[in-house]
Every structure is written in structure tokens, then in C-alpha cells.
Short mmCIF file of N, CA, C and O in Angstrom, two decimals:
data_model
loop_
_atom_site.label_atom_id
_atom_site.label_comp_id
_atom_site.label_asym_id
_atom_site.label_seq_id
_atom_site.Cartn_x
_atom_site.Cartn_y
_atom_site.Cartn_z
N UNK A 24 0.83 -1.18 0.00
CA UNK A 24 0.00 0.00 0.00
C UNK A 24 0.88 1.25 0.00
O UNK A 24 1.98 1.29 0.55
N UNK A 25 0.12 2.59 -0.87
CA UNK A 25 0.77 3.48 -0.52
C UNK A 25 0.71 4.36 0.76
O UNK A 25 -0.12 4.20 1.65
N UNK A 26 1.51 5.13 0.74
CA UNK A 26 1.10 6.42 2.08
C UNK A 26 1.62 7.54 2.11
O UNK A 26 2.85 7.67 2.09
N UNK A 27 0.70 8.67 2.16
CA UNK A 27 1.29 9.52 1.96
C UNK A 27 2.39 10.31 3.25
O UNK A 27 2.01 10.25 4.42
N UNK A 28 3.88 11.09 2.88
CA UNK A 28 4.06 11.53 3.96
C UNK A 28 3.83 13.25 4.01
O UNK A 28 3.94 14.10 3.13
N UNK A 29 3.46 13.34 5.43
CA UNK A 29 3.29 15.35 5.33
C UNK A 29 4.48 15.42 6.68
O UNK A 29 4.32 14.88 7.78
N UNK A 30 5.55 16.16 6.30
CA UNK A 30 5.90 16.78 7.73
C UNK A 30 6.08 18.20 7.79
O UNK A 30 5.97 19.18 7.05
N UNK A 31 6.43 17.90 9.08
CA UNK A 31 6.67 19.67 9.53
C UNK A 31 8.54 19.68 8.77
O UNK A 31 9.27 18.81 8.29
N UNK A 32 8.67 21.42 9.06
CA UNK A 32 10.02 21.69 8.56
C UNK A 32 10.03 21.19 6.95
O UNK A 32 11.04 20.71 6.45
N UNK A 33 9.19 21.29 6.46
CA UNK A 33 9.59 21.09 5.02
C UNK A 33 8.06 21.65 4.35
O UNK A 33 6.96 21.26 4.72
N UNK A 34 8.34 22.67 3.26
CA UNK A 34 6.93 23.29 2.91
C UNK A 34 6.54 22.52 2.03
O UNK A 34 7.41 21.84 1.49
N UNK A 35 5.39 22.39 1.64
CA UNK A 35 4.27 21.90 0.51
C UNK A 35 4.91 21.65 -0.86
O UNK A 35 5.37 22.63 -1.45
N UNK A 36 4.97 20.81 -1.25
CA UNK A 36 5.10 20.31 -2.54
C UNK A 36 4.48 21.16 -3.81
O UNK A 36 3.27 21.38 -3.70
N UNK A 37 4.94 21.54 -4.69
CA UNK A 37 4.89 22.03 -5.73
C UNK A 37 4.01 21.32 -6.64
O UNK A 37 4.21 20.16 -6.98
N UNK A 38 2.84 22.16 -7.11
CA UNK A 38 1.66 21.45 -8.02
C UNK A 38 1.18 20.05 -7.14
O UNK A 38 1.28 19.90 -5.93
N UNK A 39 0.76 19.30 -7.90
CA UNK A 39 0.02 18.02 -7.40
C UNK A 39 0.72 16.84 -6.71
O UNK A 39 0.45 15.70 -7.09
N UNK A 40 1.55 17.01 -5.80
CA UNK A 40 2.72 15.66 -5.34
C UNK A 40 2.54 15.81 -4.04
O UNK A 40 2.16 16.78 -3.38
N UNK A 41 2.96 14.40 -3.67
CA UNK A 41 3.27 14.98 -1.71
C UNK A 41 4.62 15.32 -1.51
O UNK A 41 5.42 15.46 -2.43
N UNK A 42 4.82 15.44 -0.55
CA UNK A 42 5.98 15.87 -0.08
C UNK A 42 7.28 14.62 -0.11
O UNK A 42 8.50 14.62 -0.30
N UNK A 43 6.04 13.42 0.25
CA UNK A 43 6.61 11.84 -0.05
C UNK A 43 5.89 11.22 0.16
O UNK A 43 4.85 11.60 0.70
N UNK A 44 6.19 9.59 -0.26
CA UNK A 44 5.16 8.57 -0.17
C UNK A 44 5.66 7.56 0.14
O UNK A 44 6.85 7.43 -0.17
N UNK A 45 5.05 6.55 0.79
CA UNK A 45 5.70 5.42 0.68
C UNK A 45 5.09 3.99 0.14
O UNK A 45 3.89 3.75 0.05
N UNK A 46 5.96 3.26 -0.13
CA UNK A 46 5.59 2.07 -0.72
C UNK A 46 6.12 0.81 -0.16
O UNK A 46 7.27 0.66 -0.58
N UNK A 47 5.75 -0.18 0.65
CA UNK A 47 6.63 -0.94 1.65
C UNK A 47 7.87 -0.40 2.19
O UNK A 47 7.77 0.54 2.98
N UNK A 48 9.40 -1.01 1.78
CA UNK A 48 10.34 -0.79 2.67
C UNK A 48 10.57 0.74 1.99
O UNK A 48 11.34 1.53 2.54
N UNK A 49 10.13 0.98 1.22
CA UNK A 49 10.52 2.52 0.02
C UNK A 49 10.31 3.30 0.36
O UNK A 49 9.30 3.01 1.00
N UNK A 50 10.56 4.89 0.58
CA UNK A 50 10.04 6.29 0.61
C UNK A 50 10.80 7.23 0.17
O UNK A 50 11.90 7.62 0.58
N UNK A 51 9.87 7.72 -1.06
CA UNK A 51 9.82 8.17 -1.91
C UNK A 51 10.05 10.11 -1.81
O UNK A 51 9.15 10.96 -1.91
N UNK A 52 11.11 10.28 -1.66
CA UNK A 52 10.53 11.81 -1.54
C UNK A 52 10.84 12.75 -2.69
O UNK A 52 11.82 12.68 -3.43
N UNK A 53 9.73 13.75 -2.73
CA UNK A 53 9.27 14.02 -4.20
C UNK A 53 10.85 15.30 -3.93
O UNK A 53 11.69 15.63 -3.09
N UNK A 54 10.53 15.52 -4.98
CA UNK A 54 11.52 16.80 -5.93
C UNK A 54 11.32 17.75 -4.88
O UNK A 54 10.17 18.05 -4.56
N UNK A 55 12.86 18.54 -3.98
CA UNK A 55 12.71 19.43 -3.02
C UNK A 55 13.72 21.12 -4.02
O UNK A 55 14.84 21.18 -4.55
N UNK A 56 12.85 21.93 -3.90
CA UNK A 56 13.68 23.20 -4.01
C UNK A 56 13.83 23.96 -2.66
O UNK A 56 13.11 23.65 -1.71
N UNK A 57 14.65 24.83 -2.57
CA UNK A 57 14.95 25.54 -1.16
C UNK A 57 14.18 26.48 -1.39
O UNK A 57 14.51 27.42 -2.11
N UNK A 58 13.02 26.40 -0.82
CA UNK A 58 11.81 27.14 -0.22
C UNK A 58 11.56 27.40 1.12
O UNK A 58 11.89 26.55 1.95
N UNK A 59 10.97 28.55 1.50
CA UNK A 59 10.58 29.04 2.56
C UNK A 59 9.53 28.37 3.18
O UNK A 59 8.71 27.75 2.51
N UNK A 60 9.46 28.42 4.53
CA UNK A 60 8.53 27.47 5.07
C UNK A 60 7.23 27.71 4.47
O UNK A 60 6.32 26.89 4.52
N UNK A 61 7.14 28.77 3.93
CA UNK A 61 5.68 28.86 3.26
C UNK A 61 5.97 28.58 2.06
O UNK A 61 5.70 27.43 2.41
N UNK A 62 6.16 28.52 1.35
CA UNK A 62 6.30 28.18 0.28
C UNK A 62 6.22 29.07 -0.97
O UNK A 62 5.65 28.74 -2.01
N UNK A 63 6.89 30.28 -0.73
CA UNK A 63 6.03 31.05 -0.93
C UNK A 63 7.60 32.02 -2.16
O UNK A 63 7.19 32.85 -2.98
N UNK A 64 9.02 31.78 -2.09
CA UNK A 64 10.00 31.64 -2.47
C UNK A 64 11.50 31.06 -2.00
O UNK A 64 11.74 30.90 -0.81
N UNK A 65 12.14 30.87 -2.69
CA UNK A 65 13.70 30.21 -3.07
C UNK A 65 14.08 31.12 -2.04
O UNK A 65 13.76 32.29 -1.85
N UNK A 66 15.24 29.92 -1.07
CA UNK A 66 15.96 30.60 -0.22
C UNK A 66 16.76 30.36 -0.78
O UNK A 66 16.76 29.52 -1.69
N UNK A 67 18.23 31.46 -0.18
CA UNK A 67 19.49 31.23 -0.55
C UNK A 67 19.73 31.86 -2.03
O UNK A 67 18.94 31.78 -2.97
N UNK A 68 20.94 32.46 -2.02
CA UNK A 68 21.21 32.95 -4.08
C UNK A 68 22.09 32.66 -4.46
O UNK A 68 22.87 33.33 -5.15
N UNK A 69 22.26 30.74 -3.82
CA UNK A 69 23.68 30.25 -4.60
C UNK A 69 23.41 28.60 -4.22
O UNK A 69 22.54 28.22 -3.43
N UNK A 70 24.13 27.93 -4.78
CA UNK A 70 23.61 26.64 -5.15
C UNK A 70 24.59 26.24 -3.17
O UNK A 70 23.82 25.51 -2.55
N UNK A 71 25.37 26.42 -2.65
CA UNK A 71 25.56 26.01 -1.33
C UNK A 71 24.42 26.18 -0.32
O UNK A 71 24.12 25.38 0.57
N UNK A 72 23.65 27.71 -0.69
CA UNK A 72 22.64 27.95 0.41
C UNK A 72 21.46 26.97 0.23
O UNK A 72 20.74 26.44 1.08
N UNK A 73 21.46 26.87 -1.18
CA UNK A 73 20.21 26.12 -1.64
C UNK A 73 20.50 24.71 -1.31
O UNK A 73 19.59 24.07 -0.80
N UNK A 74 21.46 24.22 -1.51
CA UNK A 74 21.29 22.67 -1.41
C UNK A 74 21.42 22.36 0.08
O UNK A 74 20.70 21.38 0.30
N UNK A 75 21.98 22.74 1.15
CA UNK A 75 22.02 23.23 2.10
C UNK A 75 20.26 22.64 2.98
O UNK A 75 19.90 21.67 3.65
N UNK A 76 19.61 23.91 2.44
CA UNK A 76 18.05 24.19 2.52
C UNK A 76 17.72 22.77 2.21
O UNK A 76 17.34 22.18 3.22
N UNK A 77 17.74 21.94 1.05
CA UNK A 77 17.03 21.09 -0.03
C UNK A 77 17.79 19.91 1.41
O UNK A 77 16.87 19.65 2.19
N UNK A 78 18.61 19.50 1.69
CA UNK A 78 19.00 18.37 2.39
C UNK A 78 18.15 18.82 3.86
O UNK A 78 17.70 17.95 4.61
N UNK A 79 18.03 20.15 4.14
CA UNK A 79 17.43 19.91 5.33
C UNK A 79 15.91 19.55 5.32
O UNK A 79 15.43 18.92 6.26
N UNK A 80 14.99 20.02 4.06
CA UNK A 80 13.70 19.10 3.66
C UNK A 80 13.49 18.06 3.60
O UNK A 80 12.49 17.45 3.98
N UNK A 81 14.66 17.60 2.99
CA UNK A 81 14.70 16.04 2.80
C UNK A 81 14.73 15.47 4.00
O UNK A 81 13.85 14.69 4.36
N UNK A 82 15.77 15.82 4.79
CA UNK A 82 15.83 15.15 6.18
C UNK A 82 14.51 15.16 6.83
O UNK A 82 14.11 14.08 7.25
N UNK A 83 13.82 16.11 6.98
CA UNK A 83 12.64 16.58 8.06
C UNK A 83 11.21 15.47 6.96
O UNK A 83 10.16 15.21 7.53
N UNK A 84 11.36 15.13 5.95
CA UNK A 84 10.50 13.83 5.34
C UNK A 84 10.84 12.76 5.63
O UNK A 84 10.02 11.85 5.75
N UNK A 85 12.29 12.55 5.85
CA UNK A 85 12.53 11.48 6.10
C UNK A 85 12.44 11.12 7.90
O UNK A 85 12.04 10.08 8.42
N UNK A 86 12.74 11.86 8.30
CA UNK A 86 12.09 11.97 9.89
C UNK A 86 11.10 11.63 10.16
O UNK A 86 11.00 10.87 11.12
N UNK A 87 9.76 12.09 9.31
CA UNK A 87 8.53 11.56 9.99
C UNK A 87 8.65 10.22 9.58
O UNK A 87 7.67 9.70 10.12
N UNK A 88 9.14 9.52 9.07
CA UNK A 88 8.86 8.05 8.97
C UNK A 88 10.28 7.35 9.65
O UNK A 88 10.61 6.21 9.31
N UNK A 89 10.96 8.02 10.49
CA UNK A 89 11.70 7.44 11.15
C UNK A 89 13.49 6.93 10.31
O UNK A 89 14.38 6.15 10.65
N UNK A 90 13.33 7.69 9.36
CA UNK A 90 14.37 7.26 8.43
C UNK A 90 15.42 9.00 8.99
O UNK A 90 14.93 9.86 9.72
N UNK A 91 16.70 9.06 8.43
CA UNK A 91 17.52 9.44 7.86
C UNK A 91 18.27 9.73 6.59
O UNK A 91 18.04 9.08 5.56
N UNK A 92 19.20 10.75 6.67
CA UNK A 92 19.71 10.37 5.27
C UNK A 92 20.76 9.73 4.96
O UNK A 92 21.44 9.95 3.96
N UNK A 93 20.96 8.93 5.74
CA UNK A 93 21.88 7.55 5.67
C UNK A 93 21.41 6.27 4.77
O UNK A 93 21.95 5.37 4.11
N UNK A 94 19.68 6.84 5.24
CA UNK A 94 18.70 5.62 4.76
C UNK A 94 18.76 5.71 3.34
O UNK A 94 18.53 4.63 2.80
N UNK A 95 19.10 7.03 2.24
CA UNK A 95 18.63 7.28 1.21
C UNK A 95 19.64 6.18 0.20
O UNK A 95 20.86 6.18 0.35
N UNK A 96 18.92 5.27 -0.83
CA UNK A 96 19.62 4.57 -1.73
C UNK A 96 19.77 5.19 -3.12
O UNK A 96 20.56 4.74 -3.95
N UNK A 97 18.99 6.20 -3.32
CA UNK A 97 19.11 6.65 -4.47
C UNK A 97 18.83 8.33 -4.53
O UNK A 97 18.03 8.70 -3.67
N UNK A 98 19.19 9.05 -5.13
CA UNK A 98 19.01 10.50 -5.47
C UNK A 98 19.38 11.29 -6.99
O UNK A 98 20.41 11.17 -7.65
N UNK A 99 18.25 12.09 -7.29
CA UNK A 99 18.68 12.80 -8.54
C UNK A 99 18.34 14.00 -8.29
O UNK A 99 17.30 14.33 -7.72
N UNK A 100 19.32 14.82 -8.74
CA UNK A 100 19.87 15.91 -8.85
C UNK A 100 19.75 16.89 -10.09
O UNK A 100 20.42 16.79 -11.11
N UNK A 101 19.07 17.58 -9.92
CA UNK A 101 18.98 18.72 -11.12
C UNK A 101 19.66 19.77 -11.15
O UNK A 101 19.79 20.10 -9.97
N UNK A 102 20.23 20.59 -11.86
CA UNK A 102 21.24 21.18 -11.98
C UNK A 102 20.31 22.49 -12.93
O UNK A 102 19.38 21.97 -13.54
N UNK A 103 20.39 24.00 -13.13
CA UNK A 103 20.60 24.71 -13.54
C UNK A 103 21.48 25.00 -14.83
O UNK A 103 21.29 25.24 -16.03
N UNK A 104 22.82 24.81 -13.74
CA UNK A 104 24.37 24.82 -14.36
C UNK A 104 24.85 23.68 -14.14
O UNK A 104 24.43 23.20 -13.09
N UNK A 105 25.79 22.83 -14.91
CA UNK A 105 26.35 22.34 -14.46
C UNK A 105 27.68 22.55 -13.99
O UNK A 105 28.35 21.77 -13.32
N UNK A 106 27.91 23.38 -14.28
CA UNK A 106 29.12 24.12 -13.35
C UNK A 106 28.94 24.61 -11.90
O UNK A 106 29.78 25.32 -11.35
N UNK A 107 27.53 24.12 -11.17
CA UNK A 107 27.50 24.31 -9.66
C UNK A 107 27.70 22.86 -9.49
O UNK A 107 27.92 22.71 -8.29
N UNK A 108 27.73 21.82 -10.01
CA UNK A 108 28.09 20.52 -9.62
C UNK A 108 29.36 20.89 -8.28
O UNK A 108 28.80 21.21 -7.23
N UNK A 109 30.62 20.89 -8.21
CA UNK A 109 31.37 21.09 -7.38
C UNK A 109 30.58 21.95 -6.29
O UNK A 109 30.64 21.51 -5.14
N UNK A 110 29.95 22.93 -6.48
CA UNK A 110 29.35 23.56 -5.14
C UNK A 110 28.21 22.43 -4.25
O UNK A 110 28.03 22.13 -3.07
N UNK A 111 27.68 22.08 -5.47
CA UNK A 111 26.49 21.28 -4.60
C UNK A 111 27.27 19.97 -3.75
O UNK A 111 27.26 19.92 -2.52
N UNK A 112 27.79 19.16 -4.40
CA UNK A 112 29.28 17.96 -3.78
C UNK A 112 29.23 18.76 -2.88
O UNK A 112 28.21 19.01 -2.23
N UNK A 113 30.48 19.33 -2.71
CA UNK A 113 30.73 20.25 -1.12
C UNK A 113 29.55 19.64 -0.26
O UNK A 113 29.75 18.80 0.61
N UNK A 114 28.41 20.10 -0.56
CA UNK A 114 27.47 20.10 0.24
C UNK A 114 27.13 19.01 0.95
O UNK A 114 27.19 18.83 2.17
N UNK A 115 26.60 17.98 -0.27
CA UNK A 115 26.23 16.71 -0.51
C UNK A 115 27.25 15.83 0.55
O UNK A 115 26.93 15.08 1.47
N UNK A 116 28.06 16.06 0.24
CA UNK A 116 29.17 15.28 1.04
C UNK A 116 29.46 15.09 2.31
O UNK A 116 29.80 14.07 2.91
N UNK A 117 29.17 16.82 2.83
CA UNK A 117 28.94 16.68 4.01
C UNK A 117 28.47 16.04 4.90
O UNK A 117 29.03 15.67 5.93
N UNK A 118 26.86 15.78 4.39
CA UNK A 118 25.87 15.60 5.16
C UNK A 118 25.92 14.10 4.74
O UNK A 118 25.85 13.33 5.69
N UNK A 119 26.00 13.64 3.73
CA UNK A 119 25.58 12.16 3.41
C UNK A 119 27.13 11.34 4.01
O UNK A 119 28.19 11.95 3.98
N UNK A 120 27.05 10.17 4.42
CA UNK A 120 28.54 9.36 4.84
C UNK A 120 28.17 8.19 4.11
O UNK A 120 26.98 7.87 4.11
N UNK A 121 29.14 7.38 3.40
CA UNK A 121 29.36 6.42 2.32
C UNK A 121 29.08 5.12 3.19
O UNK A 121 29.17 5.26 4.41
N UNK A 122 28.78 3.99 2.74
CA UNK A 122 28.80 4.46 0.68
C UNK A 122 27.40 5.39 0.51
O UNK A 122 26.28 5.27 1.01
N UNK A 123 28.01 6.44 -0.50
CA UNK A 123 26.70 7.64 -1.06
C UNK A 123 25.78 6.17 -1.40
O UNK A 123 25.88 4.95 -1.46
N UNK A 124 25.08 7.00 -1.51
CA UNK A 124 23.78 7.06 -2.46
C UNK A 124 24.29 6.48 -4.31
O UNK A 124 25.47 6.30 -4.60
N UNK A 125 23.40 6.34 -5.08
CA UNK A 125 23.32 6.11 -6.21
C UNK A 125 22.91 7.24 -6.61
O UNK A 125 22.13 7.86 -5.88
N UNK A 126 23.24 7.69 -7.61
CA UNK A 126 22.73 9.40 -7.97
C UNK A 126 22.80 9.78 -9.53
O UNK A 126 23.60 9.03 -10.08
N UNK A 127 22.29 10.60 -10.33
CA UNK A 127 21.97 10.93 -11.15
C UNK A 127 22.18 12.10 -11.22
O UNK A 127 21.95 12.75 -10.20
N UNK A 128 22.67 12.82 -12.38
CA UNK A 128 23.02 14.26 -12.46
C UNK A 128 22.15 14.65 -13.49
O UNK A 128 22.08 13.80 -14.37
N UNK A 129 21.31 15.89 -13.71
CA UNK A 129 20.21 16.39 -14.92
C UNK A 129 20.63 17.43 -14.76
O UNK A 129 20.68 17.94 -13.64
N UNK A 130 21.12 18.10 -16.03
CA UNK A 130 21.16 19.48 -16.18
C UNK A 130 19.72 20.14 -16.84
O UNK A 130 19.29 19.44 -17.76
N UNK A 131 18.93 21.29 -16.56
CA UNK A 131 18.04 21.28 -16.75
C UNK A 131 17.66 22.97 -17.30
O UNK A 131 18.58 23.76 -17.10
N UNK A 132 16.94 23.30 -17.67
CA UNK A 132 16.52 24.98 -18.30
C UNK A 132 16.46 25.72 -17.39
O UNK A 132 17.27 26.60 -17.12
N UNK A 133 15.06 25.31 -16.58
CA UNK A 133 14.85 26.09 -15.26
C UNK A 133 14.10 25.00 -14.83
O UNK A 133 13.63 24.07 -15.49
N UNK A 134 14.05 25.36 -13.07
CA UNK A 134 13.30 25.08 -12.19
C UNK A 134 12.42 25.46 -11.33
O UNK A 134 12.91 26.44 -10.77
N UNK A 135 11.13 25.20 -10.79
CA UNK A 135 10.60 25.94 -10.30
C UNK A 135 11.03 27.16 -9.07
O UNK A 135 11.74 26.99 -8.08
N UNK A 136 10.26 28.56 -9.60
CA UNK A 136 10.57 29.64 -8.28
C UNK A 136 11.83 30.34 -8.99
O UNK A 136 12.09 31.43 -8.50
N UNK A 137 12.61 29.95 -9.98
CA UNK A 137 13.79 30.13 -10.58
C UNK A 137 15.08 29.41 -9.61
O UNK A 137 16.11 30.04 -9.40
N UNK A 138 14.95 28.66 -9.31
CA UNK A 138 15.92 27.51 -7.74
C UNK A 138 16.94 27.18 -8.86
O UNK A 138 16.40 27.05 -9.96
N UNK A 139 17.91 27.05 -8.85
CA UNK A 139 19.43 26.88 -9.72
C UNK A 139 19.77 25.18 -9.03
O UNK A 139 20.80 24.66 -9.45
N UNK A 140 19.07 24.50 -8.18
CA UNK A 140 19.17 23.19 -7.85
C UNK A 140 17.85 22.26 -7.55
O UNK A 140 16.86 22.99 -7.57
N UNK A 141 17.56 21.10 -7.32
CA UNK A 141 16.54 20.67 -6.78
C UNK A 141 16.72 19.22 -6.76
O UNK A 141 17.30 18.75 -7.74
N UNK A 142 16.32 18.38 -5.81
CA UNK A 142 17.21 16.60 -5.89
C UNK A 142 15.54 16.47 -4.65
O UNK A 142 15.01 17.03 -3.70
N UNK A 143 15.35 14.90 -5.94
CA UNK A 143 15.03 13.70 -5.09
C UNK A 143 15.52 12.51 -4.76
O UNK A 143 16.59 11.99 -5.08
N UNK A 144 14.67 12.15 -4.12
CA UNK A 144 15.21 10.49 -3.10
C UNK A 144 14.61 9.58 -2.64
O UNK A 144 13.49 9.79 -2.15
N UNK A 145 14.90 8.92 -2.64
CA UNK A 145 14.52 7.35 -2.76
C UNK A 145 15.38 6.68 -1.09
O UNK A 145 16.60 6.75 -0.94
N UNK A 146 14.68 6.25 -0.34
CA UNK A 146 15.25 5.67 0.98
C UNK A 146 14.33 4.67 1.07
O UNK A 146 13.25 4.60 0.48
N UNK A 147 14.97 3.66 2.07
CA UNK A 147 14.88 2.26 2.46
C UNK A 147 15.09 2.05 3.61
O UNK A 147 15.99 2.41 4.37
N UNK A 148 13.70 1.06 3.83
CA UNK A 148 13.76 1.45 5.72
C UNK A 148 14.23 -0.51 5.83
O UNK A 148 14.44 -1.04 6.92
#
């Protein structure tokens, strides 16, 4: 069965998605941009502040179901530029401890709010 997740510390999903879902051992969390708790615009005016923001959403979804981001097996990554790749790493690196994740890189036109980053994930409980 599915389920949907809503938490706190992470604003509303963009158009028609949840925030995440899950599917047995799976949870799914949808596409995060660094948004304000309202949702209302893009924090940060550089791909460190933003991804920054975007891992701490992720975390606070993965919280309500008792996961981490240790838990995450997979993630994709959208890119603006791909020349913030090295800024976002920095980031990424920090917070995640190996073995990473499986990951995917998309360079992309734009993103919603005008956000120069945005990554989902895939975790396993």
C-alpha cells in the first residue's frame, strides 16, 4: 500500500505531489527546491545555500517516517548549471557518509521559483 508523507520543517510540494510517499520498505521523496517554510519563495542565491536548505527538507520527510539520510539509496539531482556541480558535492558530502547514495546528475533549463538546484530520493527502511 501506498502512504502519503506530510511533515513539519519542510513546505508543501509544488503542483500536485506529496511531499513523499511510501511504498513498503521505500520512501519516496518528491523533488525538493529551497523554499521558505511557506512556500512562498527560493531561499538562498547560490547553489551552497540552496542545497544546504534542499537536504534539510529532505531530512525533516525522512524523519517523519523514522528514516535518515543515511537511509537514502538513491538520489537525482537537477542542476541549472552544471558548473554548480562542485558547489552542490561540497554540500552533498557533508551531510551524506558512504557508501553515497546512487545518484543521477540532470542538467536542466529552469526550475521551479527560478531555484538553480533541486534533488530527489529514494530511501529504504
Amino acid at each position: 500500500m501506498k502512504y502519503q508523507v506530510n511533515a513539519t520543517g519542510c513546505p508543501d510540494s509544488v503542483g500536485a505531489a506529496s511531499k513523499g510517499t511510501t511504498a513498503g520498505r521505500l520512501v519516496f521523496v518528491s523533488g525538493q527546491v529551497s523554499l521558505s517554510d511557506d512556500g512562498a519563495a527560493v531561499i538562498g542565491a547560490d547553489v551552497t545555500s540552496q542545497a544546504s536548505r534542499i537536504l534539510d527538507q529532505v531530512e525533516a520527510v525522512l524523519a517523519e517516517v523514522g528514516l535518515d539520510l543515511d537511509d537514502i539509496a538513491k538520489v537525482t539531482v537537477y542542476l541549472t548549471s552544471l558548473d554548480d556541480l562542485e558547489e552542490f558535492d561540497e554540500v552533498y558530502t557533508g551531510r551524506l557518509i558512504p557508501p553515497m547514495p546512487a545518484r543521477s546528475i540532470v542538467c536542466v533549463k529552469e526550475l521551479p521559483f527560478g531555484a538553480l538546484v533541486q534533488m530527489d530520493a529514494v530511501a529504504c527502511r
